[in-house]
């Protein structure tokens, strides 16, 4: 029953980040204590939504695990050097990988257990890292970023203003924020603004 | 002017740091750490404001947020902030403030003539007059409006400005186990205890300094606790932060003032920060506010709350006057008197309404010196610009009677204490009624529950030191002839309260509204209790039966900027299509469509929008054009029941749609009216791509999700929004196929390979694309979809391939023109009030299956023949039509009733005429009629039109099928 | 207001979208049925109680699932929030 | 100089209000002012009982007595007169409606407003300072033109204003074109404006009282007395009271009260709407302005406060208080229009319970039971309707048939599909 994968596959050399022309490297804001956070855009990435059919959640999780080599379970999110995945709704994962073949690999791996939707072009992933990352994020999201409330590797769905966004904790003080591509520029602007008080570097 | 600064003392000030500031342009000096009120007192300034109604000169009465009189306007970078309490402005070098509500100056205000109105301006007088004549030019509302014009200018306090406030405001979300409101001793101890138990704690204190009203002797204890709290990682200490609102789910709002007290702000620092704090538990340690006593002449500058006077000396080293007197009904003022004496003040007399006092008070009275007049009351004051003398008479507070003559005492400052009111505001915001405490003669917070607790003075735990009793005598007013003020700022007198009672405004809420008691900037912090005590007296009812007025957020006024932080100006959320920069680089005017920005038209230099769109539309009809359709909502619909699902949500059938074909679909709401339209593409047996209108993308997505989760959980269907995944460009015009043929590889695009509504996959310039042949313009047209990151690349490739065919980009205006000519509907017609039949889409209503809306769409109101239905309209005079014009049968002089309206208009290059679409009464039957398009509100045009079919161009659709 | 999404945990009101009376939504008549009175009642009429009210909220800025929330319309106190639809 | 409107003969001789009476009373220490309305004990029976001492209940009583000769009337109010929405609204009065079903009714109301202070011998401070509905895109401009034209064609005043005039009249307005939704212009109804909300309640109460109506406060209706289907009276916290006709005008409490009569389901939901005032400032906004890029309506009271509101909170509520997200939204809309006001300060916020109907339009009708009459569904627009609503409801009660002005406002229009949906939102009351 598996449907052929509907491809807008891969990201070719022609791919262009939505932040082109708005991604200025350097250090900014109040640098009295140096740049206390670092902002980066992670581009390009392969991004998929995996939506398990009721009853096939475990199989789907295992399939994602196989396809990405992540230490993922039905309820545990995971991050590795070249991939990450988190459950943002019951039976539903956002999977991100450096390997552009992710959509096909995943489609094959999950088979009839889940629907895979390629969102590689539809999302922008921004990373914030550094001692003050939680404070900056607190300005933007009504989410508790405290370590034990937001454990390492966990990912969640929320929104910024009225617009859907996702966040995954990828390091001690590092978070990936996944926003709609169309919203990336406005969000980037807000993120930079919120970081000015603590000083930031764009790498 | 005499300096009132003592040579020593003052826990907040830095005697080595003199700062200069101006009031109304006049230079003053203060010390770093001073509030404006303290610095002005130190400079011997007494008049610090004018009252609202009578413009009476007023001095500062309080030391904190309860100050009703001393209000100033602070101007920073040309932006005005009116009504700032002098007790909250921290002076810095260069501070410039302006006094308010006076003309020409604070000391000489001509508006003070209002006082002469005296009793005529009593409560409620507005309602009884100004009705004006019933005939003549001032009849109706005119006379009132004339008077109102003058009244408005006399009212108001500070003057706002018109310059944009460029300050930055920020928002922050916080979470904790315990939020402590108030950084006095009670709050600090509560915080310490919780933090030692490992709790995550936030402490907010509205003052710059910690410690609240605590005695100077407690300074080291306070320092110790603060140090200890500061060292704990899970404790956040926020000073200059007022918690002002308590919302459902223990969500509290607070405003942190970050740079107001600084001459220059650090880089990146916001002026104010809006804190939204979600907490497990709230500990209210908000202290208590001292309240005044109402007596004749009680508003003269120099009359001040006793604790305020005490603290001006202790905190700022400033004496509130040279020759002090005290009026009290309780023991706490004795402490103030003794402490002031200790720092060198001369206490002339202590006047206590009580006939006797305890040993503790007596001891303090002895220390304070001056005459102790028990069983006495102040019955009047005098002094032109400030207090000079008070009149004192023997008083029995039980019988409220006076005896003997009155005695004059010279004094420039009368310190008053009428008892203490715990700050119950926050606890009561959610609606819980505070509880009257007979002993304290005060309202205490309602009973706490598991979400909150109350500590210290806020709980009624008023500890003034051993031997002193917290219980005052129940005296709120000393009733004697003369104007006695209850609400200082609003000039509400005790007689006004009684008049309200007399006229039947007896509920406290009526009292408030009729007299405006408690509606000023201090929200009655100093006046509410006295007001309701006077009303209770008039009603001969106990105070608790009269009750309080309702407490509402904010506790103290909060800047609009802070609450709105990051939601306006350049931080307003907006979304851009992948080709956005290309459009702006090529002269596109952008159009704000909800969150989106879309090209309206590409204006070559000097062109008007109309010239541009006509040119663009012509190019599409005659050659080929390209338009960005990336903003259309796109939804991936997958699963074995996907076709069945579409059958249920669309009015027409989708089950038999072949793979690689698309179909136009219409959705209704449950009530049978049209909701949205769009095409849905079958990409595989169980996989569809639905498109929606830009405006309805979110609404349709939620509708589908609701249907699946709530109504039909048995359907195996997954829906995912893929709006952002795809860039979309529609290439339209007779030459469009040739352009595609020249640049698409991997698939043929001829009529056989790609028939009308067919879908193919190929590549353009090395990038995979999906192409569907469908047409909104009515021309041969295709929608080319590719991954959004490739959007600009494919767009540019299409432009390049189209160059030999003179391709041009077109914007929303041209798109609109083309669809109007074709009679295709958009949101202007699917406006939530139209049915499928109104729009001639009844051919899409399947009779073979039920669908959302099918049960309701045939009700009489939806099928009535006189409903407005869609028609085309052509200008017969060549004049420009206007969207929103109404269709009428009569000429300009007698247009008659509206028959409906134009939903859209354009100049049609194809028909060489201004054309439009209209929804008009029984439209079908009017085709061929000559009517008028009337636009009296805008263009004043009255244009002869002919009603035609809404299919104005190529009614048979030969072009798009060709 | 804070709604405890069974999947996401307690989240701020701003993440949720109100969808109306849960019991009414659950009483959607059979679409094939032509019982106009039932349809009219379903589309237009509400009990609108003061007190306990079962309602549907979508966690639109979160897991996007629909929750059946029992809430007091008088105190805004939330008694329970459960997932509706196919559970996972 | 003021010429008094005059009280009909034979009615209460309580002091007429005028400039003269104010001076006279001032000279005698204001000792002679009488209660604005009596505090009568309820009688055992009345011809008509009106439940709800809000604007609509009081104006209904007033017009029953003054226009339709029905004087044996009681208004039962559970709290104090004006404690409901009449006492907590943003006071905007306008008749700038789009749909033919609404316009004549609201225009009738406007005409009553224009003479109301005289009619009541009570200054309700109706100030025709105009309302300007801003628009920000060409499509919105067309929508506003459509509305303006509809108004003009039905004899209502309307005009367009463009940015230069806007800048002159509302200097703090950001017409720079730099904003996210630049202002293209506005649709103005010059005769629209604001009135002093409490005064409207008090003026109608006093006017009704002077014509013999009993206004009974602290009298909560707790049940209905019925003979078969026929409603013959009410149970109250002050005992049973009989009546030939019982009229319900309880706005946000409609469902609760009607449930006592056995009507369990109605096309109404109760939702909370918040409103806001800033601290008083000198005049800076001399008209009413609404924002088309979101949902905001703002004016400045005579006291100097900016008075404004936005969307409803959007969930069923009887709590008279709202939540923070809407507060933040509304403030951001104020600043989108008036970036100079960021330093003004919010003084107070509150909520009211709106009777949101399924199409956003009201219900003024006989029934749904014999002897019962219903006035409801005012959403957040019923203040302006106060005079016409009372007038039409009084007509309906006295004559047992609607006036043509309120003929479209039936209860069965929902089922029949003849809805009057100004916003085009369908049966989602929280979106109207
Ligand atoms: C915040 C807000 C802003 C608004 N802004 C505007 C605006 O700008 N313009 C506009 O035109 N409209 C506005 N409105 C709407 C308008 O205020 C209302 O539609 C209108 O006031 C409702 O009619 P009413 O005055 O009769 O209601 P209410 O004043 O609510 O009267 C109903 C009365 O019934 C009483 N009652 C309830 N149950 C019982 C019972 N069992 N027994 C006895 N009595 C009972 C209540 O206590 C209440 O006094 C606004 C409303 C709110 C809340
Ligand atoms: N001045 C007084 O209030 C007062 C009166 C009687 C006794 N005392 C003494 O002080 C001690 C009681 O201390 P306490 O801590 O209960 O009261 P406190 O007055 O010392 O402290 C309360 C603090 O809460 C702050 N506050 C109030 N509302 C706030 C809000 N909404 N947001 C942020 N901060 C807010 C106030 O600025 C104040 O600093 C007792 O020992 C008593 O002897 C003080
Ligand atoms: C038009 C209008 C203007 C108001 N102006 C003020 C004001 O200047 N000061 C004030 O404290 N409250 C003002 N209020 C709010 C009232 O104090 C009160 O909050 C509101 O009527 C709701 O009543 P409640 O808070 O008692 O429930 C105003 C209310 C309205 C409707
Ligand atoms: Zn959730």
Coordinates of N, CA and C in Angstrom, one line a residue, chain B residues 52 81 83 101 119 122 126-129 131-134 140-141 144-145 148 152-158 162-165 171 247-248 271 274 430 490 502-505 509-510 512-513 519 523 550 552-554 557-558 560-561 564 567-569 574 591 594-597 669 671 832-833 859-861 868 883-884 886 901 935-938, chain D residues 2 17-19 22 30-31 33 35-36 39 80-81 88 114 118 121-123 125-129 137-139 141-142 145-146 149-150 153 174 180-181 196 198 202 217 279-283 285-286 300-303 320-323 328-329 332 335-336 339-340 342-350 414-417 421-422 424-426:
Chain B
X52 N -7.7 67.7 39.7 CA -8.3 67.4 38.4 C -9.4 68.4 38.0
X81 N 5.9 61.4 28.6 CA 5.3 60.4 29.5 C 4.5 61.2 30.6
X83 N 1.8 62.1 33.7 CA 1.3 61.5 34.9 C 2.2 60.6 35.7
X101 N -1.5 70.1 34.3 CA -2.9 70.5 34.6 C -2.9 71.9 35.3
X119 N -20.3 74.5 45.3 CA -21.3 73.5 45.4 C -22.1 73.2 44.1
X122 N -20.9 70.1 42.3 CA -20.9 68.9 43.1 C -21.1 67.7 42.2
X126 N -22.9 67.4 36.0 CA -22.9 67.3 34.5 C -24.2 66.7 34.0
X127 N -24.8 65.8 34.7 CA -26.0 65.1 34.2 C -27.2 66.0 34.2
X128 N -27.1 67.0 35.0 CA -28.3 67.8 35.3 C -28.4 69.1 34.4
X129 N -27.4 69.3 33.6 CA -27.4 70.5 32.8 C -26.7 70.3 31.5
X131 N -28.1 70.4 28.7 CA -28.9 69.8 27.7 C -29.2 70.8 26.5
X132 N -29.1 72.1 26.8 CA -29.2 73.0 25.7 C -30.6 73.2 25.3
X133 N -30.9 74.1 24.3 CA -32.2 74.4 23.9 C -32.8 73.3 23.0
X134 N -34.1 73.2 23.0 CA -34.7 72.2 22.1 C -35.0 72.7 20.7
X140 N -30.5 69.6 19.8 CA -29.9 68.3 19.6 C -28.6 68.2 20.5
X141 N -27.5 67.8 19.9 CA -26.3 67.6 20.8 C -25.4 68.8 20.7
X144 N -24.4 70.8 24.0 CA -23.6 70.0 24.8 C -22.1 69.9 24.3
X145 N -22.1 69.7 23.0 CA -20.7 69.5 22.4 C -19.9 70.7 22.5
X148 N -18.8 70.7 26.0 CA -17.9 69.6 26.2 C -16.5 70.0 25.7
X152 N -13.5 69.3 28.2 CA -12.4 68.4 27.8 C -11.0 69.1 28.0
X153 N -10.9 70.3 27.6 CA -9.6 71.0 27.7 C -9.2 71.3 29.2
X154 N -10.2 71.4 30.0 CA -9.9 71.7 31.4 C -9.6 70.4 32.1
X155 N -10.2 69.3 31.6 CA -10.0 68.0 32.3 C -8.6 67.4 31.8
X156 N -8.4 66.1 32.1 CA -7.2 65.5 31.7 C -6.1 65.9 32.7
X157 N -5.0 65.3 32.7 CA -3.9 65.6 33.5 C -2.7 66.1 32.6
X158 N -1.8 65.2 32.4 CA -0.6 65.6 31.6 C -1.0 65.6 30.1
X162 N 2.9 63.6 20.2 CA 2.6 62.9 19.0 C 3.8 62.2 18.4
X163 N 5.0 62.4 19.0 CA 6.2 61.8 18.5 C 6.3 60.4 18.8
X164 N 6.6 59.6 17.8 CA 6.7 58.1 17.9 C 7.7 57.8 19.1
X165 N 7.3 56.9 19.9 CA 8.2 56.5 21.0 C 9.1 55.4 20.4
X171 N 9.6 41.6 26.1 CA 8.7 40.7 26.8 C 9.6 39.6 27.2
X247 N -3.8 36.7 36.4 CA -4.7 36.1 35.5 C -4.9 34.6 35.8
X248 N -5.8 34.0 35.0 CA -6.1 32.6 35.3 C -4.9 31.7 35.2
X271 N 13.6 49.7 27.6 CA 13.1 50.6 28.6 C 12.4 49.9 29.7
X274 N 8.2 43.5 29.9 CA 6.9 42.9 30.3 C 7.2 41.4 30.7
X430 N -9.0 38.4 40.9 CA -9.7 37.3 40.4 C -11.2 37.2 40.8
X490 N -9.3 63.5 42.2 CA -10.6 63.8 41.5 C -11.5 64.8 42.3
X502 N -27.8 60.8 49.0 CA -29.1 61.5 49.0 C -29.8 61.2 47.7
X503 N -29.1 61.2 46.6 CA -29.7 61.0 45.3 C -29.9 59.6 44.9
X504 N -29.6 58.7 45.9 CA -30.0 57.3 45.6 C -28.8 56.5 45.1
X505 N -27.7 57.1 44.9 CA -26.5 56.3 44.4 C -25.8 55.7 45.5
X509 N -20.6 50.8 44.1 CA -20.3 51.0 42.7 C -21.0 52.2 42.1
X510 N -22.2 52.5 42.5 CA -22.9 53.7 42.1 C -22.1 54.9 42.6
X512 N -19.1 55.2 43.3 CA -17.8 55.4 42.5 C -18.2 56.1 41.2
X513 N -19.2 55.6 40.5 CA -19.5 56.1 39.1 C -20.1 57.5 39.2
X519 N -11.5 56.6 40.9 CA -11.2 56.4 39.5 C -10.0 57.1 38.9
X523 N -6.3 55.0 41.6 CA -7.4 54.0 41.8 C -7.8 53.9 43.2
X550 N -14.9 46.9 42.9 CA -14.1 45.7 42.4 C -12.7 46.1 42.1
X552 N -9.3 45.6 40.0 CA -9.0 45.2 38.6 C -7.6 45.4 38.2
X553 N -7.1 44.7 37.3 CA -5.7 45.0 36.8 C -5.7 46.3 36.0
X554 N -4.6 47.0 36.0 CA -3.4 46.7 36.7 C -3.3 47.4 38.1
X557 N -0.7 51.7 37.2 CA -0.7 51.8 35.8 C 0.5 51.3 35.1
X558 N 0.4 50.6 34.0 CA 1.5 49.9 33.3 C 1.6 50.5 31.9
X560 N 1.7 51.1 28.1 CA 1.2 50.4 27.0 C 2.3 49.7 26.2
X561 N 3.5 50.4 26.1 CA 4.6 49.9 25.3 C 5.0 48.5 25.9
X564 N 2.6 45.7 25.1 CA 2.5 45.4 23.7 C 3.8 44.9 23.1
X567 N 5.2 43.2 19.6 CA 4.1 42.8 18.7 C 3.7 43.9 17.8
X568 N 4.4 44.9 17.7 CA 4.1 46.0 16.8 C 5.3 46.6 16.2
X569 N 5.1 47.5 15.3 CA 6.2 48.1 14.5 C 6.9 47.1 13.7
X574 N 5.7 38.8 9.8 CA 5.3 38.8 8.4 C 6.0 37.7 7.7
X591 N 2.1 44.3 -1.3 CA 0.8 44.4 -0.7 C 0.7 43.5 0.5
X594 N -2.7 39.8 5.1 CA -2.6 39.1 6.3 C -1.1 39.2 6.7
X595 N -0.5 38.0 7.0 CA 0.9 38.0 7.4 C 1.8 38.1 6.1
X596 N 1.2 37.9 5.0 CA 2.0 37.8 3.8 C 2.3 39.1 3.1
X597 N 3.3 39.2 2.3 CA 3.5 40.3 1.4 C 3.5 39.7 0.0
X669 N -19.4 25.7 4.7 CA -19.5 25.6 6.1 C -20.6 24.6 6.5
X671 N -23.1 25.4 8.0 CA -24.4 26.1 7.8 C -24.9 26.2 6.4
X832 N -18.4 34.7 3.1 CA -19.1 34.2 4.2 C -20.6 34.4 4.3
X833 N -21.1 35.1 3.3 CA -22.5 35.3 3.2 C -23.2 34.8 2.0
X859 N -32.0 25.4 2.8 CA -33.0 26.1 3.6 C -33.6 27.3 2.9
X860 N -34.8 27.8 3.3 CA -35.4 28.8 2.5 C -34.6 30.1 2.4
X861 N -33.9 30.4 3.4 CA -33.1 31.7 3.4 C -31.9 31.6 2.4
X868 N -28.9 37.9 -3.6 CA -27.9 38.5 -4.5 C -27.1 37.4 -5.2
X883 N -14.9 49.3 -6.9 CA -15.3 48.2 -6.1 C -16.0 48.8 -4.9
X884 N -17.1 48.2 -4.5 CA -17.8 48.7 -3.3 C -18.9 49.6 -3.7
X886 N -22.5 50.6 -5.3 CA -23.7 49.8 -5.3 C -24.5 50.0 -6.6
X901 N -24.0 45.1 -4.8 CA -22.8 45.9 -4.9 C -21.8 45.3 -5.8
X935 N -21.4 55.3 -6.4 CA -20.3 55.3 -5.4 C -20.3 56.7 -4.6
X936 N -21.4 57.0 -4.0 CA -21.5 58.3 -3.4 C -20.5 58.6 -2.4
X937 N -20.0 57.6 -1.7 CA -19.2 57.9 -0.5 C -17.7 58.2 -0.9
X938 N -17.4 57.8 -2.1 CA -15.9 57.9 -2.5 C -15.7 58.8 -3.7
Chain D
X2 N -31.2 76.8 29.2 CA -31.7 75.5 29.0 C -33.2 75.5 29.1
X17 N -34.3 68.7 36.1 CA -32.9 69.2 36.1 C -32.7 70.3 35.1
X18 N -31.9 71.3 35.5 CA -31.6 72.4 34.6 C -30.5 73.2 35.3
X19 N -29.9 74.1 34.5 CA -28.8 74.9 35.1 C -29.4 75.7 36.3
X22 N -29.6 73.7 39.4 CA -28.3 73.5 40.0 C -27.9 74.6 40.8
X30 N -27.3 72.0 48.4 CA -27.6 70.7 47.7 C -28.5 69.8 48.6
X31 N -29.3 70.5 49.5 CA -30.0 69.6 50.4 C -31.3 69.1 49.8
X33 N -31.9 67.9 46.6 CA -32.0 66.9 45.6 C -32.6 65.6 46.1
X35 N -33.7 61.4 45.4 CA -33.2 60.3 44.6 C -33.6 60.3 43.2
X36 N -32.6 59.9 42.3 CA -32.9 59.9 40.9 C -34.0 59.0 40.5
X39 N -37.0 53.8 45.4 CA -36.5 52.4 45.8 C -37.8 51.7 46.2
X80 N -27.2 46.3 41.0 CA -27.6 47.7 40.9 C -27.8 48.1 39.5
X81 N -28.6 49.1 39.3 CA -28.9 49.5 37.9 C -27.6 49.9 37.2
X88 N -20.2 49.0 31.4 CA -18.8 48.6 31.1 C -18.4 48.5 29.7
X114 N -30.0 61.4 19.2 CA -29.8 62.8 19.0 C -30.7 63.7 19.8
X118 N -32.6 65.6 26.0 CA -33.8 66.3 26.2 C -35.0 65.4 26.6
X121 N -34.5 64.5 30.0 CA -34.1 65.6 31.0 C -32.9 65.1 31.8
X122 N -32.0 64.6 31.1 CA -30.8 64.0 31.7 C -29.7 64.1 30.7
X123 N -28.6 64.7 31.0 CA -27.5 64.9 30.0 C -26.7 63.6 29.9
X125 N -24.6 63.1 27.7 CA -23.3 63.5 27.1 C -23.1 62.8 25.8
X126 N -24.1 62.7 25.0 CA -23.9 62.1 23.6 C -23.2 63.2 22.8
X127 N -22.0 62.8 22.4 CA -21.1 63.7 21.7 C -20.9 63.1 20.3
X128 N -21.4 63.8 19.3 CA -21.3 63.3 17.9 C -19.9 63.7 17.3
X129 N -18.9 63.1 17.8 CA -17.6 63.4 17.4 C -17.1 62.6 16.2
X137 N -5.8 48.4 2.8 CA -5.5 47.8 1.6 C -6.6 48.2 0.6
X138 N -6.3 48.1 -0.7 CA -7.4 48.4 -1.7 C -8.6 47.6 -1.5
X139 N -8.4 46.3 -1.1 CA -9.6 45.5 -0.9 C -10.4 46.0 0.3
X141 N -10.5 49.0 1.3 CA -11.1 50.3 0.8 C -12.4 50.0 0.1
X142 N -12.4 49.0 -0.7 CA -13.7 48.6 -1.4 C -14.8 48.2 -0.4
X145 N -16.1 51.2 1.2 CA -16.9 51.9 0.2 C -18.3 51.3 0.2
X146 N -18.2 50.0 0.1 CA -19.5 49.2 0.0 C -20.4 49.6 1.2
X149 N -21.5 53.4 1.0 CA -22.5 53.5 0.0 C -23.9 53.0 0.5
X150 N -23.8 51.8 1.1 CA -25.0 51.3 1.6 C -25.7 52.2 2.6
X153 N -27.1 55.3 0.7 CA -28.4 55.0 0.0 C -29.5 54.7 0.9
X174 N -0.4 57.3 13.1 CA 0.7 57.1 12.3 C 0.2 56.9 10.8
X180 N 3.1 48.5 9.1 CA 2.9 47.2 8.4 C 1.6 47.3 7.6
X181 N 0.6 47.9 8.1 CA -0.6 48.1 7.3 C -0.8 49.6 7.2
X196 N -22.1 59.0 27.6 CA -21.7 58.6 28.9 C -22.5 57.4 29.3
X198 N -22.9 55.3 31.9 CA -23.7 55.2 33.1 C -24.9 56.2 33.1
X202 N -28.8 55.7 34.0 CA -29.5 56.5 35.1 C -30.6 57.3 34.5
X217 N -34.1 47.2 42.5 CA -32.8 46.7 42.4 C -32.6 45.6 43.5
X279 N -4.7 56.2 31.8 CA -4.8 57.4 32.7 C -5.3 58.6 31.9
X280 N -5.8 59.5 32.6 CA -6.3 60.7 31.9 C -5.2 61.6 31.3
X281 N -5.4 62.0 30.2 CA -4.5 63.0 29.6 C -5.3 64.1 28.8
X282 N -4.6 65.1 28.5 CA -5.3 66.2 27.8 C -5.7 65.7 26.4
X283 N -6.7 66.4 25.8 CA -7.3 65.9 24.6 C -6.3 65.6 23.5
X285 N -7.4 62.9 21.1 CA -8.1 62.1 20.1 C -9.6 62.5 20.2
X286 N -10.0 63.3 19.2 CA -11.3 63.9 19.2 C -12.3 63.2 18.4
X300 N -11.5 58.9 23.2 CA -11.0 59.5 24.5 C -12.2 60.1 25.2
X301 N -12.3 59.7 26.5 CA -13.5 60.1 27.2 C -13.3 61.6 27.6
X302 N -14.4 62.2 28.1 CA -14.3 63.6 28.5 C -13.4 63.8 29.7
X303 N -13.2 62.7 30.5 CA -12.2 62.8 31.6 C -10.8 62.8 31.1
X320 N -16.7 37.9 33.7 CA -16.5 39.4 33.7 C -15.0 39.7 33.9
X321 N -14.2 38.8 33.5 CA -12.8 39.2 33.5 C -12.0 38.4 32.4
X322 N -11.1 38.9 31.8 CA -10.4 38.3 30.7 C -9.0 37.8 31.0
X323 N -8.3 37.4 30.0 CA -7.0 36.9 30.1 C -5.9 37.8 29.4
X328 N -2.5 41.9 25.6 CA -1.3 42.2 24.9 C -1.6 42.5 23.4
X329 N -2.5 41.8 22.8 CA -2.9 42.0 21.5 C -3.5 43.4 21.3
X332 N -1.0 46.1 21.5 CA -0.1 46.2 20.3 C -0.9 46.9 19.2
X335 N -0.7 50.6 19.6 CA 0.6 51.2 19.3 C 0.9 51.1 17.8
X336 N 0.3 50.2 17.1 CA 0.4 50.1 15.7 C -0.1 51.4 15.1
X339 N 2.0 55.1 17.6 CA 3.2 54.8 18.3 C 3.7 55.8 19.3
X340 N 3.0 57.0 19.3 CA 3.4 58.0 20.4 C 2.8 57.6 21.7
X342 N 3.1 54.8 23.4 CA 3.7 53.7 24.1 C 4.0 54.1 25.6
X343 N 4.2 55.4 25.8 CA 4.4 55.8 27.2 C 3.2 56.2 28.0
X344 N 2.0 56.1 27.3 CA 0.8 56.3 28.1 C 0.6 55.0 28.9
X345 N -0.2 55.1 29.9 CA -0.2 53.9 30.8 C -1.7 53.4 31.0
X346 N -1.7 52.1 31.0 CA -3.0 51.4 31.2 C -3.4 51.6 32.7
X347 N -4.6 52.2 32.9 CA -5.1 52.5 34.2 C -5.9 51.3 34.8
X348 N -6.8 50.8 33.9 CA -7.7 49.8 34.4 C -8.2 49.0 33.2
X349 N -8.5 47.7 33.5 CA -9.1 46.9 32.5 C -10.2 46.1 33.1
X350 N -11.2 45.7 32.4 CA -12.3 44.9 32.9 C -12.9 44.1 31.9
X414 N -32.5 31.9 12.3 CA -31.3 31.0 12.2 C -31.7 29.7 11.5
X415 N -32.7 29.1 11.9 CA -33.2 27.8 11.3 C -33.6 28.0 9.9
X416 N -34.2 29.2 9.7 CA -34.7 29.4 8.3 C -33.6 29.8 7.3
X417 N -32.5 30.2 7.9 CA -31.3 30.6 7.1 C -31.4 32.1 6.6
X421 N -25.7 38.5 8.8 CA -24.3 38.1 9.2 C -23.3 39.2 8.7
X422 N -23.2 40.3 9.5 CA -22.3 41.4 9.1 C -20.9 41.0 8.9
X424 N -19.9 37.8 8.2 CA -19.7 36.6 7.3 C -19.0 35.4 8.0
X425 N -19.2 35.3 9.3 CA -18.5 34.2 10.0 C -19.3 33.0 10.3
X426 N -20.6 33.0 9.9 CA -21.4 31.8 10.2 C -21.6 31.6 11.7

